[in-house]
PDB file of C-alpha atoms in Angstrom:
ATOM      1  CA  UNK A   1     172.502-112.685 -87.240  1.00 95.00           C
ATOM      2  CA  UNK A   2     170.210-111.021 -84.700  1.00 96.00           C
ATOM      3  CA  UNK A   3     166.469-111.605 -84.704  1.00 98.00           C
ATOM      4  CA  UNK A   4     163.996-109.483 -82.765  1.00 97.00           C
ATOM      5  CA  UNK A   5     160.477-110.879 -82.429  1.00 97.00           C
ATOM      6  CA  UNK A   6     157.370-109.270 -81.042  1.00 96.00           C
ATOM      7  CA  UNK A   7     154.835-112.033 -80.506  1.00 95.00           C
ATOM      8  CA  UNK A   8     151.499-110.265 -80.391  1.00 96.00           C
ATOM      9  CA  UNK A   9     149.136-113.136 -79.826  1.00 94.00           C
ATOM     10  CA  UNK A  10     148.421-116.798 -80.324  1.00 95.00           C
ATOM     11  CA  UNK A  11     144.989-117.687 -81.615  1.00 96.00           C
ATOM     12  CA  UNK A  12     143.089-120.971 -81.528  1.00 96.00           C
ATOM     13  CA  UNK A  13     142.120-122.632 -84.807  1.00 95.00           C
ATOM     14  CA  UNK A  14     138.372-122.406 -84.181  1.00 96.00           C
ATOM     15  CA  UNK A  15     138.491-118.609 -84.429  1.00 95.00           C
ATOM     16  CA  UNK A  16     139.240-119.103 -88.128  1.00 91.00           C
ATOM     17  CA  UNK A  17     137.669-122.477 -88.982  1.00 91.00           C
ATOM     18  CA  UNK A  18     135.213-124.523 -86.907  1.00 92.00           C
ATOM     19  CA  UNK A  19     136.965-127.857 -87.566  1.00 95.00           C
ATOM     20  CA  UNK A  20     140.390-127.399 -89.181  1.00 95.00           C
ATOM     21  CA  UNK A  21     143.121-127.449 -86.522  1.00 95.00           C
ATOM     22  CA  UNK A  22     145.744-126.052 -88.896  1.00 93.00           C
ATOM     23  CA  UNK A  23     144.329-122.545 -88.517  1.00 91.00           C
ATOM     24  CA  UNK A  24     145.880-122.015 -85.078  1.00 94.00           C
ATOM     25  CA  UNK A  25     148.696-119.497 -85.377  1.00 95.00           C
ATOM     26  CA  UNK A  26     150.830-116.874 -83.697  1.00 96.00           C
ATOM     27  CA  UNK A  27     150.773-113.303 -84.966  1.00 97.00           C
ATOM     28  CA  UNK A  28     154.109-111.545 -84.800  1.00 97.00           C
ATOM     29  CA  UNK A  29     156.342-108.795 -86.119  1.00 96.00           C
ATOM     30  CA  UNK A  30     159.937-109.808 -86.724  1.00 98.00           C
ATOM     31  CA  UNK A  31     163.073-108.016 -87.849  1.00 98.00           C
ATOM     32  CA  UNK A  32     166.169-110.009 -88.791  1.00 98.00           C
ATOM     33  CA  UNK A  33     169.515-108.236 -88.899  1.00 98.00           C
ATOM     34  CA  UNK A  34     172.573-109.604 -90.653  1.00 98.00           C
ATOM     35  CA  UNK A  35     175.428-108.134 -88.653  1.00 98.00           C
ATOM     36  CA  UNK A  36     179.147-107.967 -88.303  1.00 98.00           C
ATOM     37  CA  UNK A  37     180.073-108.377 -84.640  1.00 97.00           C
ATOM     38  CA  UNK A  38     183.038-106.785 -82.904  1.00 97.00           C
ATOM     39  CA  UNK A  39     183.892-108.188 -79.489  1.00 97.00           C
ATOM     40  CA  UNK A  40     185.934-106.189 -76.984  1.00 96.00           C
ATOM     41  CA  UNK A  41     187.078-107.828 -73.779  1.00 94.00           C
ATOM     42  CA  UNK A  42     189.157-105.018 -72.303  1.00 92.00           C
ATOM     43  CA  UNK A  43     187.683-103.726 -69.083  1.00 93.00           C
ATOM     44  CA  UNK A  44     187.396-100.088 -70.200  1.00 93.00           C
ATOM     45  CA  UNK A  45     185.296-101.034 -73.275  1.00 94.00           C
ATOM     46  CA  UNK A  46     183.080-103.216 -71.079  1.00 95.00           C
ATOM     47  CA  UNK A  47     182.735-100.437 -68.502  1.00 96.00           C
ATOM     48  CA  UNK A  48     181.808 -97.915 -71.215  1.00 96.00           C
ATOM     49  CA  UNK A  49     179.081-100.241 -72.478  1.00 95.00           C
ATOM     50  CA  UNK A  50     177.782-100.804 -68.950  1.00 96.00           C
ATOM     51  CA  UNK A  51     177.728 -97.035 -68.332  1.00 96.00           C
ATOM     52  CA  UNK A  52     175.589 -96.559 -71.452  1.00 96.00           C
ATOM     53  CA  UNK A  53     173.178 -99.249 -70.262  1.00 96.00           C
ATOM     54  CA  UNK A  54     172.939 -97.710 -66.801  1.00 97.00           C
ATOM     55  CA  UNK A  55     172.432 -94.221 -68.258  1.00 97.00           C
ATOM     56  CA  UNK A  56     169.527 -95.525 -70.296  1.00 97.00           C
ATOM     57  CA  UNK A  57     167.848 -97.886 -67.838  1.00 98.00           C
ATOM     58  CA  UNK A  58     168.820 -96.367 -64.487  1.00 98.00           C
ATOM     59  CA  UNK A  59     169.262 -92.661 -65.235  1.00 97.00           C
ATOM     60  CA  UNK A  60     168.492 -91.739 -61.636  1.00 98.00           C
ATOM     61  CA  UNK A  61     171.815 -93.224 -60.510  1.00 96.00           C
ATOM     62  CA  UNK A  62     171.884 -94.904 -57.118  1.00 96.00           C
ATOM     63  CA  UNK A  63     175.161 -96.734 -57.680  1.00 96.00           C
ATOM     64  CA  UNK A  64     178.866 -96.127 -57.234  1.00 95.00           C
ATOM     65  CA  UNK A  65     180.526 -94.796 -60.420  1.00 94.00           C
ATOM     66  CA  UNK A  66     181.426 -97.679 -62.685  1.00 94.00           C
ATOM     67  CA  UNK A  67     185.208 -97.924 -62.761  1.00 94.00           C
ATOM     68  CA  UNK A  68     186.845-101.162 -63.917  1.00 92.00           C
ATOM     69  CA  UNK A  69     189.710-100.542 -61.470  1.00 93.00           C
ATOM     70  CA  UNK A  70     187.333-100.381 -58.503  1.00 96.00           C
ATOM     71  CA  UNK A  71     187.423-103.657 -56.514  1.00 96.00           C
ATOM     72  CA  UNK A  72     183.607-103.571 -56.407  1.00 96.00           C
ATOM     73  CA  UNK A  73     183.440-103.959 -60.196  1.00 95.00           C
ATOM     74  CA  UNK A  74     186.755-105.600 -61.110  1.00 93.00           C
ATOM     75  CA  UNK A  75     185.545-109.232 -60.864  1.00 92.00           C
ATOM     76  CA  UNK A  76     182.404-108.673 -62.908  1.00 92.00           C
ATOM     77  CA  UNK A  77     184.225-106.638 -65.569  1.00 92.00           C
ATOM     78  CA  UNK A  78     186.725-109.470 -66.038  1.00 92.00           C
ATOM     79  CA  UNK A  79     183.878-111.859 -66.902  1.00 94.00           C
ATOM     80  CA  UNK A  80     182.097-109.658 -69.448  1.00 96.00           C
ATOM     81  CA  UNK A  81     182.701-108.695 -73.049  1.00 96.00           C
ATOM     82  CA  UNK A  82     181.305-105.745 -74.984  1.00 95.00           C
ATOM     83  CA  UNK A  83     179.726-106.645 -78.308  1.00 96.00           C
ATOM     84  CA  UNK A  84     178.992-104.094 -81.013  1.00 95.00           C
ATOM     85  CA  UNK A  85     176.885-105.161 -83.986  1.00 97.00           C
ATOM     86  CA  UNK A  86     177.283-103.375 -87.306  1.00 97.00           C
ATOM     87  CA  UNK A  87     174.168-103.919 -89.405  1.00 98.00           C
ATOM     88  CA  UNK A  88     174.894-105.105 -92.939  1.00 98.00           C
ATOM     89  CA  UNK A  89     171.343-105.934 -94.044  1.00 98.00           C
ATOM     90  CA  UNK A  90     167.961-106.284 -92.443  1.00 98.00           C
ATOM     91  CA  UNK A  91     164.542-107.568 -93.338  1.00 98.00           C
ATOM     92  CA  UNK A  92     161.184-107.433 -91.638  1.00 97.00           C
ATOM     93  CA  UNK A  93     158.376-109.942 -91.573  1.00 96.00           C
ATOM     94  CA  UNK A  94     154.921-109.204 -90.253  1.00 96.00           C
ATOM     95  CA  UNK A  95     152.669-112.234 -89.828  1.00 96.00           C
ATOM     96  CA  UNK A  96     149.369-110.566 -89.131  1.00 96.00           C
ATOM     97  CA  UNK A  97     146.836-112.640 -91.020  1.00 94.00           C
ATOM     98  CA  UNK A  98     147.395-110.846 -94.333  1.00 93.00           C
ATOM     99  CA  UNK A  99     146.741-114.159 -96.098  1.00 92.00           C
ATOM    100  CA  UNK A 100     143.170-114.219 -94.771  1.00 94.00           C
ATOM    101  CA  UNK A 101     140.227-112.237 -96.120  1.00 94.00           C
ATOM    102  CA  UNK A 102     139.472-108.979 -94.308  1.00 95.00           C
ATOM    103  CA  UNK A 103     136.256-110.436 -92.887  1.00 95.00           C
ATOM    104  CA  UNK A 104     138.157-113.344 -91.296  1.00 94.00           C
ATOM    105  CA  UNK A 105     140.625-110.855 -89.775  1.00 96.00           C
ATOM    106  CA  UNK A 106     137.724-108.797 -88.423  1.00 97.00           C
ATOM    107  CA  UNK A 107     136.384-111.914 -86.651  1.00 96.00           C
ATOM    108  CA  UNK A 108     139.817-112.577 -85.138  1.00 96.00           C
ATOM    109  CA  UNK A 109     140.071-108.914 -84.077  1.00 97.00           C
ATOM    110  CA  UNK A 110     136.708-109.188 -82.303  1.00 98.00           C
ATOM    111  CA  UNK A 111     137.773-112.419 -80.564  1.00 97.00           C
ATOM    112  CA  UNK A 112     141.076-110.892 -79.460  1.00 97.00           C
ATOM    113  CA  UNK A 113     139.289-107.871 -77.978  1.00 97.00           C
ATOM    114  CA  UNK A 114     136.782-110.136 -76.259  1.00 98.00           C
ATOM    115  CA  UNK A 115     139.459-112.460 -74.829  1.00 97.00           C
ATOM    116  CA  UNK A 116     141.466-109.547 -73.449  1.00 93.00           C
ATOM    117  CA  UNK A 117     144.822-111.137 -72.625  1.00 95.00           C
ATOM    118  CA  UNK A 118     147.696-108.683 -72.014  1.00 94.00           C
ATOM    119  CA  UNK A 119     148.851-108.405 -75.673  1.00 94.00           C
ATOM    120  CA  UNK A 120     145.480-109.067 -77.313  1.00 96.00           C
ATOM    121  CA  UNK A 121     144.694-105.359 -77.758  1.00 96.00           C
ATOM    122  CA  UNK A 122     148.018-104.795 -79.520  1.00 96.00           C
ATOM    123  CA  UNK A 123     147.438-107.870 -81.693  1.00 97.00           C
ATOM    124  CA  UNK A 124     143.954-106.644 -82.611  1.00 97.00           C
ATOM    125  CA  UNK A 125     145.328-103.194 -83.474  1.00 97.00           C
ATOM    126  CA  UNK A 126     148.036-104.772 -85.655  1.00 96.00           C
ATOM    127  CA  UNK A 127     145.489-106.887 -87.544  1.00 97.00           C
ATOM    128  CA  UNK A 128     143.269-103.828 -87.970  1.00 97.00           C
ATOM    129  CA  UNK A 129     146.279-102.006 -89.433  1.00 95.00           C
ATOM    130  CA  UNK A 130     146.497-104.687 -92.164  1.00 95.00           C
ATOM    131  CA  UNK A 131     142.913-103.924 -93.152  1.00 95.00           C
ATOM    132  CA  UNK A 132     143.224-100.136 -92.897  1.00 93.00           C
ATOM    133  CA  UNK A 133     146.531 -99.937 -94.776  1.00 84.00           C
ATOM    134  CA  UNK A 134     145.100-101.844 -97.759  1.00 70.00           C
ATOM    135  CA  UNK A 135     142.107 -99.504 -97.840  1.00 65.00           C
ATOM    136  CA  UNK A 136     144.412 -96.465 -97.721  1.00 63.00           C
ATOM    137  CA  UNK A 137     146.551 -97.802-100.573  1.00 66.00           C
ATOM    138  CA  UNK A 138     143.398 -98.350-102.600  1.00 69.00           C
ATOM    139  CA  UNK A 139     142.263 -94.789-101.881  1.00 71.00           C
ATOM    140  CA  UNK A 140     139.299 -95.866 -99.775  1.00 64.00           C
ATOM    141  CA  UNK A 141     140.703 -94.081 -96.693  1.00 58.00           C
TER     142      UNK A 141
END
């Protein structure tokens, strides 16, 4: 099982209810993958995986070619394993205040934009999406 969470924002209870503390929550988007894992410990499989990572995240190079026989890499390669996950099933869960009336979500959106923490804009956009997508489905565009 592999779970990927994007926590968009945590809100205080008083944004939703002036007295009830149970309204505090975290808004998030989550995907849960049921997987079959294959583990490879041979140094060439590990090196191939590391090359793919470097190609993606350090495409400019700046390192000696990754060869498991090279003394520079041999020790590290012996301590790593390559894991490949084959996805069997997946499910997504968005907790974006859909259980609250649109007006309550609009108040939270305004508070998020006013507060202005690093992810608050993304959280506000995600909550706005819950309002807009319902309107689109109802043909109110």
